[in-house]
XYZ file of C-alpha atoms in Angstrom:
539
model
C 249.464 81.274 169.590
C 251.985 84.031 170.811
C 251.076 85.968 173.868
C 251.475 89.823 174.166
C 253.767 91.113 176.666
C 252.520 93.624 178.680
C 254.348 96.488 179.512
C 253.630 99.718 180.844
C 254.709 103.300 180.051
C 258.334 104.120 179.585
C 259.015 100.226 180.585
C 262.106 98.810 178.902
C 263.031 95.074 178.177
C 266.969 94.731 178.917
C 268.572 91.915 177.789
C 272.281 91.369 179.683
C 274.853 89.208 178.126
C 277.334 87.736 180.495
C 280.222 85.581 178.649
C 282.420 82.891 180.513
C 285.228 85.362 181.230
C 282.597 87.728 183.207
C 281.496 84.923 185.503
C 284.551 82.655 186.367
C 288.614 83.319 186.417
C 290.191 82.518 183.195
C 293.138 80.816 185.014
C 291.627 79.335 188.425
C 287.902 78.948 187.476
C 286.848 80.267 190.679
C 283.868 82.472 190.491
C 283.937 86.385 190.173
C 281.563 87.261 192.766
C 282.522 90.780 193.359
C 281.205 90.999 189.474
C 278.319 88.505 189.646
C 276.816 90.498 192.820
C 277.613 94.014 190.723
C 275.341 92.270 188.217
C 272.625 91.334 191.011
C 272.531 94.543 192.544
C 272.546 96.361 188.375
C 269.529 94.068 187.520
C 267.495 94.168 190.887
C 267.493 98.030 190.684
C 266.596 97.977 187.212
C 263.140 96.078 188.104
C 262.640 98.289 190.947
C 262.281 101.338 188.404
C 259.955 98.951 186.934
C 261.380 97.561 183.837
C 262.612 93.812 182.907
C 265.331 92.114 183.064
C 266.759 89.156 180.909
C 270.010 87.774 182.046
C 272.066 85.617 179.516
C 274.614 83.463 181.260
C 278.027 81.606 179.682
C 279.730 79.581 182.364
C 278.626 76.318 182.796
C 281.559 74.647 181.673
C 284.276 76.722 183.630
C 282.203 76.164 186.810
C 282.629 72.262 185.396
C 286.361 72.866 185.463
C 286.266 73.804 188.744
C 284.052 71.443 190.388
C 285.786 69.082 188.982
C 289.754 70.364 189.494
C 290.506 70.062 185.703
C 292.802 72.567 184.171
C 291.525 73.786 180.856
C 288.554 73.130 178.735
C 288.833 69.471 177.087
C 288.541 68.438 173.530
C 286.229 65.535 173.304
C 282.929 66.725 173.093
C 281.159 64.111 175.228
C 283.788 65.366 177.978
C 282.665 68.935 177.344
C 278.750 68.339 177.867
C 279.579 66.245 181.130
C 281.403 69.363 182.170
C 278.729 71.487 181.226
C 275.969 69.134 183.193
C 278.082 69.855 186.129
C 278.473 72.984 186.084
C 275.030 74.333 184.870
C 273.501 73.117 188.328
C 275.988 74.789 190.199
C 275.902 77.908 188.145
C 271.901 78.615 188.968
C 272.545 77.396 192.687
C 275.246 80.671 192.812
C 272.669 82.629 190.874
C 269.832 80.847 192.687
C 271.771 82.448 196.171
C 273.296 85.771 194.758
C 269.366 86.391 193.445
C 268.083 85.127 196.786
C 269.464 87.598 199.250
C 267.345 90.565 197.512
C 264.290 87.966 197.351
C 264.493 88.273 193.525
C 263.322 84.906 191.868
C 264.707 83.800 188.790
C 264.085 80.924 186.390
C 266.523 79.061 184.028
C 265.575 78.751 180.349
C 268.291 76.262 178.312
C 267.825 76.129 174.434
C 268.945 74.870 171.262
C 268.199 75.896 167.927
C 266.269 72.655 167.600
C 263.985 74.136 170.497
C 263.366 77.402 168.230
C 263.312 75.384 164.697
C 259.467 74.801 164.820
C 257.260 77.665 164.995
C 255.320 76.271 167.747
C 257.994 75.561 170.423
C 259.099 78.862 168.919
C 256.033 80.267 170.009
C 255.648 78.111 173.286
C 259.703 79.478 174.118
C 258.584 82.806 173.769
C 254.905 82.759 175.272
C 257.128 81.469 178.521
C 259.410 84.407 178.273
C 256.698 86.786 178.179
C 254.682 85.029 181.065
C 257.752 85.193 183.425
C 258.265 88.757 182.668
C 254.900 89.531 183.806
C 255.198 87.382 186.984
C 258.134 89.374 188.001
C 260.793 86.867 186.812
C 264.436 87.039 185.623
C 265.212 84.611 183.226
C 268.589 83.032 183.588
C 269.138 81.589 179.787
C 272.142 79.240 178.356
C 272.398 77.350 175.782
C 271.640 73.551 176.617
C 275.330 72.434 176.051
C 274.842 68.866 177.505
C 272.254 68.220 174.445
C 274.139 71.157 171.789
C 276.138 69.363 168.737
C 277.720 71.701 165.796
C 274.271 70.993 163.685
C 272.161 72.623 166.750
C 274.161 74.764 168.421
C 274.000 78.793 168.447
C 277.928 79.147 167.765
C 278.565 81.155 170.724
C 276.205 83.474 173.481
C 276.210 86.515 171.864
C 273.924 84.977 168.780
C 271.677 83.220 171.582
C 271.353 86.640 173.351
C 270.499 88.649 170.353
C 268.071 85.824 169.361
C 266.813 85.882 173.184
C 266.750 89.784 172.581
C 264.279 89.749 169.433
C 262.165 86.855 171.051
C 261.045 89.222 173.941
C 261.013 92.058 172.068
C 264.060 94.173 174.105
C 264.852 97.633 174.081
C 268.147 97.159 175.179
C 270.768 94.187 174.427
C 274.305 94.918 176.404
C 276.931 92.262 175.421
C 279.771 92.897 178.283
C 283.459 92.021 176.710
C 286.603 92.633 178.266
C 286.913 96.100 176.615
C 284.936 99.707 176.978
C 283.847 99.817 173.775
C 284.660 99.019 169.994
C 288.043 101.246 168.357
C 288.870 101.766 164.987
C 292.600 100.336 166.185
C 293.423 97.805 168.335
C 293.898 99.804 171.450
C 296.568 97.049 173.121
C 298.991 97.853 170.332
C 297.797 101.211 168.997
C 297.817 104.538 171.804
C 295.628 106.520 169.579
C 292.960 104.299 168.658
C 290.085 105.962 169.179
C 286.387 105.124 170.442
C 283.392 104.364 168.432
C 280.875 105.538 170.682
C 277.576 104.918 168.297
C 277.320 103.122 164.789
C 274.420 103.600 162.711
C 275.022 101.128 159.651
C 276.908 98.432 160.907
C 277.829 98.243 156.949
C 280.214 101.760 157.298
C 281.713 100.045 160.409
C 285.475 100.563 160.193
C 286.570 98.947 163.402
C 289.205 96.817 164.770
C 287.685 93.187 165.439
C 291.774 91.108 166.324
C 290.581 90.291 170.025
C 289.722 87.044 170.339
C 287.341 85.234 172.851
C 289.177 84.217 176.023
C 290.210 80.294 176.547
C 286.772 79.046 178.300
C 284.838 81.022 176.399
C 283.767 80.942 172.231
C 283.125 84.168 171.443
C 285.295 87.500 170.239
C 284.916 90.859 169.351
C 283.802 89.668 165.719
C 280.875 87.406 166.957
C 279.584 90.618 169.061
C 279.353 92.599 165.719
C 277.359 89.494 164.253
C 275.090 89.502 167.122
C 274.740 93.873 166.980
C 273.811 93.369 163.486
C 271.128 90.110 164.522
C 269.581 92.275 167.504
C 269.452 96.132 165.610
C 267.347 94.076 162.462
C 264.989 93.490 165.254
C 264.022 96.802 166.821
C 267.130 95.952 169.668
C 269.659 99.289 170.334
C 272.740 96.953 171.424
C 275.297 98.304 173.740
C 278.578 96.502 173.885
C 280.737 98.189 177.301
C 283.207 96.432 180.025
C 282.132 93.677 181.989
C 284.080 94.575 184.641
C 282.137 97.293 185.388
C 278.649 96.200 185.272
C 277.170 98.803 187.272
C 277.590 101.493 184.011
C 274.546 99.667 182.191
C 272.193 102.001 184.244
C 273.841 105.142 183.607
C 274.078 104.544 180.281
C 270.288 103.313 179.765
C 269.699 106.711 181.181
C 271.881 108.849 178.987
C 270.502 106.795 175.575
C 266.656 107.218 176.903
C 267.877 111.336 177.251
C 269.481 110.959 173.901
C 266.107 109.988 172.208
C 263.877 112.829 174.154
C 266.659 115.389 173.386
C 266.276 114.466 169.595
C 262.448 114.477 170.153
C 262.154 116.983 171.546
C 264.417 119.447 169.511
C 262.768 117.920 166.837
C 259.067 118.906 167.660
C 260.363 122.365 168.425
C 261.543 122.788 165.282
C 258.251 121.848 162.955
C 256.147 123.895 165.639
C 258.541 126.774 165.059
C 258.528 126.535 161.206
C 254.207 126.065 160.890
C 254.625 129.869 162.595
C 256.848 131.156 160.514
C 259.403 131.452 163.374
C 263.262 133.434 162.072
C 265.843 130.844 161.894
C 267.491 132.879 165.138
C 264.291 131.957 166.875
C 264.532 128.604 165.978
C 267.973 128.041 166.790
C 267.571 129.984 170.074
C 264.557 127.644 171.127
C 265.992 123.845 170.036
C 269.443 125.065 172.498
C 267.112 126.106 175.363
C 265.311 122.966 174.653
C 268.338 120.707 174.385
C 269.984 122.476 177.565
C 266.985 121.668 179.173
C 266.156 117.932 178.435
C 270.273 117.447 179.522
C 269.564 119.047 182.551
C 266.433 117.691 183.729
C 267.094 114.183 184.888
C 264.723 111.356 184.260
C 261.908 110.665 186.806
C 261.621 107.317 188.077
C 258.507 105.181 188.125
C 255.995 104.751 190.836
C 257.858 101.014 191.426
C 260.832 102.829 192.371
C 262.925 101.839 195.420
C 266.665 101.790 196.838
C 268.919 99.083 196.290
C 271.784 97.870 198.654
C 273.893 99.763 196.572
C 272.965 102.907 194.487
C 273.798 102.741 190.790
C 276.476 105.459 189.597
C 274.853 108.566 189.249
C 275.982 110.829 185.855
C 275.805 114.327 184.788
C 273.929 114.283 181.647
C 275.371 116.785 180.308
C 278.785 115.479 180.294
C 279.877 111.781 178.809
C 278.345 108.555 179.644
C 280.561 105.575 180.904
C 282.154 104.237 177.950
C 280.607 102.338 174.936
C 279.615 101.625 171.820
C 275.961 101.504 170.768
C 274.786 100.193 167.737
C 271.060 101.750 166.898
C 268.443 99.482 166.065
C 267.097 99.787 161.898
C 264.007 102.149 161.161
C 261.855 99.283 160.108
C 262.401 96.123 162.670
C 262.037 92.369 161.995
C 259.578 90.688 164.094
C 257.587 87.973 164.882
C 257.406 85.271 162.013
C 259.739 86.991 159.724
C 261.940 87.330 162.559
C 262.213 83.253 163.299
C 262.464 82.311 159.328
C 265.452 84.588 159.510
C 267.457 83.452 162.957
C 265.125 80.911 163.929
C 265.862 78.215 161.237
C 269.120 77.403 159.990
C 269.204 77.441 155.690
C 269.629 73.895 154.063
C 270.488 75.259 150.670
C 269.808 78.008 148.260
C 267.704 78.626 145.612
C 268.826 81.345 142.724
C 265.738 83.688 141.586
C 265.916 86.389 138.782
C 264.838 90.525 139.156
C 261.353 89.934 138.029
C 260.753 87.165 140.764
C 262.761 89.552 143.585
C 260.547 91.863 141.954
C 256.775 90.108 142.521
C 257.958 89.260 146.035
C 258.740 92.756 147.146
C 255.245 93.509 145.740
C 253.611 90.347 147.882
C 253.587 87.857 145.354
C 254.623 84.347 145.828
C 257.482 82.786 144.767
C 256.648 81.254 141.258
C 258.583 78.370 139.676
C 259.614 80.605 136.178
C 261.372 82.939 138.403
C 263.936 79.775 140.010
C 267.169 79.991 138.046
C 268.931 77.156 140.104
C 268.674 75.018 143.042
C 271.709 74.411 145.388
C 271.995 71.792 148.219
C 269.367 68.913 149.478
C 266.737 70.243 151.227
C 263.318 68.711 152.223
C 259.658 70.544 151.520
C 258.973 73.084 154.791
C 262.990 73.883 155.288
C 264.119 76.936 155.343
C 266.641 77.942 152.134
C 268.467 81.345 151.397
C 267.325 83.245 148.257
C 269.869 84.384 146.187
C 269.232 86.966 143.008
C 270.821 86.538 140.364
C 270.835 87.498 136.727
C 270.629 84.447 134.378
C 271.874 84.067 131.261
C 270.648 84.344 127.885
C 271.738 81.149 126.603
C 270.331 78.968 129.841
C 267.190 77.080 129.453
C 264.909 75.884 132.317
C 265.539 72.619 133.388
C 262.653 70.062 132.453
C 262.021 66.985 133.151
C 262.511 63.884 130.828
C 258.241 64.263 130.041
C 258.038 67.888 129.241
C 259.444 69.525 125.973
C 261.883 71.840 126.156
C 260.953 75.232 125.967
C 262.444 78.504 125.145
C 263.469 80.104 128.601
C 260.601 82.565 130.059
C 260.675 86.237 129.962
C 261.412 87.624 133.850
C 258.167 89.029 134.986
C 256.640 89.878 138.408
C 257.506 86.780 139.915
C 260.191 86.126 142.692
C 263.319 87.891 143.983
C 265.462 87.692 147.361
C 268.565 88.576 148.328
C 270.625 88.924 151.643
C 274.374 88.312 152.529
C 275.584 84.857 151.921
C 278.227 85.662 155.034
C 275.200 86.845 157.247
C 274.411 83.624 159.408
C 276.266 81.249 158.181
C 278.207 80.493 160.872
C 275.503 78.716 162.178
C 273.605 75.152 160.653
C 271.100 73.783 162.457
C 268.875 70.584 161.731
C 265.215 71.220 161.386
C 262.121 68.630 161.378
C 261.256 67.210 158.092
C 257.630 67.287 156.610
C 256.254 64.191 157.301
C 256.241 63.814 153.446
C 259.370 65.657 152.361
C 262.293 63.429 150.738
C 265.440 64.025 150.022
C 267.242 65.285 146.470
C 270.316 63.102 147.177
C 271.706 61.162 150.102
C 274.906 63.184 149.908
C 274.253 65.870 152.355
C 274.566 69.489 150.886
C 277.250 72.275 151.695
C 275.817 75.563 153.854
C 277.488 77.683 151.395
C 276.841 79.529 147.981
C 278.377 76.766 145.745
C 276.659 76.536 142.724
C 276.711 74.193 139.874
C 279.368 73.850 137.554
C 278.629 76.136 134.779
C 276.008 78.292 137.130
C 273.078 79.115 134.524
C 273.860 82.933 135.762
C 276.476 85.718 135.604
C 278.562 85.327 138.575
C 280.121 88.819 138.404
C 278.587 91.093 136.401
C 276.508 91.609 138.364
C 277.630 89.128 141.077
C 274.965 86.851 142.860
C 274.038 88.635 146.093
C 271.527 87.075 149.372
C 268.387 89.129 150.226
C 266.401 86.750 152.472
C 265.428 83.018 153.682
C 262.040 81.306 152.630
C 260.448 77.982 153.551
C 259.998 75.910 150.614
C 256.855 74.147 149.989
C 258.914 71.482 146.980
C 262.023 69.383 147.747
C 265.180 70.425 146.236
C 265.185 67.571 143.665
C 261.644 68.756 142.674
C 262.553 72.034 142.666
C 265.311 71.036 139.791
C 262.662 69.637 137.645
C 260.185 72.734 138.147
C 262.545 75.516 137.625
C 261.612 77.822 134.858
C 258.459 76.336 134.430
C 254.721 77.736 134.425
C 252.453 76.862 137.305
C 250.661 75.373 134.922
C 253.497 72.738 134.123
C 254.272 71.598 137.469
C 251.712 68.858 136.903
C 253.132 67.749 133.889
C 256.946 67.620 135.635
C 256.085 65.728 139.049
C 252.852 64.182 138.062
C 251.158 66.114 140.652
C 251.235 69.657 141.937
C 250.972 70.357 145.610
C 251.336 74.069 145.424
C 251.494 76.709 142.357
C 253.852 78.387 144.381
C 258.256 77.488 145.297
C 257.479 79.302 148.469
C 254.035 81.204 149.806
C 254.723 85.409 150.019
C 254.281 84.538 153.868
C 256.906 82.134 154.253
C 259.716 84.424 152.764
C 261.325 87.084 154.608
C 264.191 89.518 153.565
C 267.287 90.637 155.619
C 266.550 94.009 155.663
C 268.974 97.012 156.043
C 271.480 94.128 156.627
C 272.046 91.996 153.537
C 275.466 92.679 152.656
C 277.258 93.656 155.628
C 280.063 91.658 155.929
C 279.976 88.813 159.183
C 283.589 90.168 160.633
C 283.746 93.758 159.463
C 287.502 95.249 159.809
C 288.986 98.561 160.434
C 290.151 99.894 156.795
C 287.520 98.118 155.230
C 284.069 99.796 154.846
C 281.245 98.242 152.545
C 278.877 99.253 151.033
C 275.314 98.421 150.815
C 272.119 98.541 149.425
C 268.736 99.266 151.144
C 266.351 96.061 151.000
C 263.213 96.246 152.714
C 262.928 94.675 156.268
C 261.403 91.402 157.217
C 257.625 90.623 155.313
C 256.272 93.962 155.886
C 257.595 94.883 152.159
């Protein structure tokens, strides 16, 4: 059972992402304390004004590298995970001391996806998130490298911190890079590439994504857009700014709280104004007076409030921020168990439903087996799939098996739909636990990507297949093949039994959202477009 966090009023939940280039020298390994104690200081202040603080730490293996006088990162992966068991102690002793000098405690949290891939220990990770955060805790997370292989890992910090982000329900994710903020040029080779300070559809996005991650660390510009788009589904505004300059998060915190009253409260001035019947002069006069003076008053502080060793940088609110980008978080967030089936589990194949099944699932039906127009990949019964819309085609029949007559195919009705990007997360596979009865379609093991059989049973571009959502299956994907198309009625007759009437319960399938077709490494001269899906189960 999940826990509630408690939080008081005008608390925030900051998650800070730290990558390997923000905690040790690219070149010497040696640690950057001048920015790790910036960092300190940053979060320690923002607990005293009372809010929390979730730290998300890269590093262990270049603190490996240095313990252990190697030159660069090695290629043999039981090498790496030694490195990383090295250096993960010694990274939380430095934070551990850093931490200890302003008598803040902290507490290190190391995951996999395997850790998150069951609802329970999904649960139990985030029950001891919240219980920390109301002892007056700062987690410390990582991603458990000595354990992490390619099937369990994240791909890189930023996912884990956006993941991290949604688990604790944060206001605020910052992802410090090596830049200010995101450009629509590269700025190293272009002088008049200019700053994106806010996106509000990562889909429009037209920036430049060329820098890569540095040579400890795994990530890059691109995986920070992945991770924007991950945390914003969820409720999470997501700042990406300089890492050099930690101390700018609490400035700009402060300007994007202002930012939101500003808009409130110009907002409420104008509906008040327009149930009197107020001149448009009047009105205009009143939101700038109101505006002027939301900029100008600066935000109190709560009761908790004390000095730290060294005071934050101060900024006229009425001028510009520090430099960033911030991506705002979608009107309707993803939470809770929609939230895992989407980033918790990693998809072990797809299934291919028609308009009338997206249809009966946006209006909280389950998914039926007449609405499945194809089955890709070998999945077991409780995995998580993607759900793919497409339209079929008039000449394909439902596949039956060798018992059951063939049929004429059904009508699309109010059964099953779901789409999302097939790009969205699939940089990331992950191996979850079987159903104690769940077999196997074949003992090949399946590709992660939309490949469909050879001729698909669909159109492929008119109109082209397209990803709304994930869903945990309650049939294997070799049953699925011999229910597809069929009535509830026939399932029975196909498997010689019938544990469920339904492919997938309304409550196991969640959609994508605002999301579904943004592209996973969006480039400047390139915009795409999107349309609107629902977010998470709430639809």
């Amino acid at each position: 059972m999940a826990l509630q966090m408690k939080k008081h009023p005008g608390q925030l939940t900051v998650v800070i992402k730290l990558g390997t280039s923000s905690i040790v020298d690219e070149k010497t390994h040696q640690p950057l304390l001048s920015i790790l104690s910036v960092i300190v200081e940053t979060a320690v202040k923002l607990h005293a004004d009372g809010h929390r603080v979730v730290l998300v730490s890269s590093g262990a293996i270049g603190v490996g590298l240095r313990r252990m006088d190697l030159d660069k990162r090695p290629k043999h992966l039981p090498k790496i995970q030694a490195l990383a068991a090295i250096g993960q102690c010694r990274l939380m002793s430095l934070w551990d001391q850093l931490f200890g000098h302003v008598r803040q405690p902290i507490a290190q949290i190391l995951l996999t996806r395997n850790d998150i891939a069951d609802r329970t220990q999904y649960q139990n990770a985030q029950n001891t998130f919240f219980e920390l955060l109301n002892m007056g805790v700062i987690p410390i997370v990582n991603e458990n490298d000595t354990l992490a292989v390619t099937e369990i890992k994240f791909g890189d910090n930023d996912t884990l911190s956006a993941i991290t982000a949604g688990m604790v329900q944060a206001d605020y994710l910052f992802l410090m890079t090596d830049v200010d903020c995101l450009y629509d040029k590269n700025p190293r080779t272009n002088p008049d590439a200019k700053p994106i300070p806010v996106v509000e559809d990562i889909a429009e996005l037209e920036a430049d994504v060329s820098s890569a991650g540095s040579a400890l660390g795994t990530g890059g510009m691109s995986t920070k857009i992945v991770a924007a788009r991950l945390a914003t589904s969820a409720g999470v505004t997501t700042v990406i700014t300089k890492s050099s300059k930690p101390g700018n998060i609490t400035a700009i915190i402060k300007y994007a709280e202002s930012q939101k009253t500003t808009r409130l409260s110009s907002r409420n001035s104008v509906v008040n104004l327009q149930e009197e019947g107020a001149s448009l002069a009047q009105m205009a006069a009143l939101n700038l007076h109101s505006a002027n003076h939301a900029l100008a008053t600066p935000l109190t502080s709560t009761p908790h409030d004390t000095p730290a060793r060294t005071p934050s940088p101060q900024i006229d609110l009425l001028q510009d921020p520090p430099r960033h980008t911030r991506f705002l978080p979608i009107p309707h967030p993803i939470r809770d168990r929609w939230f895992w089936i989407l980033h918790g589990l990693a998809p072990h194949g797809t299934i291919y439903i028609d308009e009338g099944a997206r249809c009966a699932l946006h209006d909280k039906a389950g998914l039926l087996p007449v609405g499945v127009v194809d089955v890709d990949g070998n999945f077991a019964q409780q995995e998580a799939v993607r759900i793919v819309v497409v339209k079929r085609l008039p000449q394909s029949s439902p596949s039956h098996s060798n018992s059951q007559p063939p049929s004429s195919p059904p009508t699309p009705s109010r059964h099953s739909y779901i789409h999302s990007n097939s790009n969205h997360h699939n940089h990331v596979h992950t191996h979850t636990h079987m159903h104690n009865h769940a077999t196997l379609a074949h003992s090949h093991s399946h590709s992660p990507a939309l490949t469909p059989q050879h001729p698909p049973p669909y159109e492929l571009h008119n109109p082209a297949p397209y990803e709304i959502g994930r869903a945990v299956i309650n049939y294997s994907a070799a049953e699925i093949r011999r229910i597809k198309g069929l009535h509830s009625t026939q399932i029975h007759d196909a498997l010689g039994y019938a544990d469920s009437e339904y492919v997938a319960l309304r409550e196991n399938v969640a959609f994508f959202g605002l999301e579904r077709s943004r592209p996973s490494t969006p480039s400047f001269g390139r915009s795409t477009s999107v349309t609107s899906e629902p977010a998470g189960g709430e639809h």
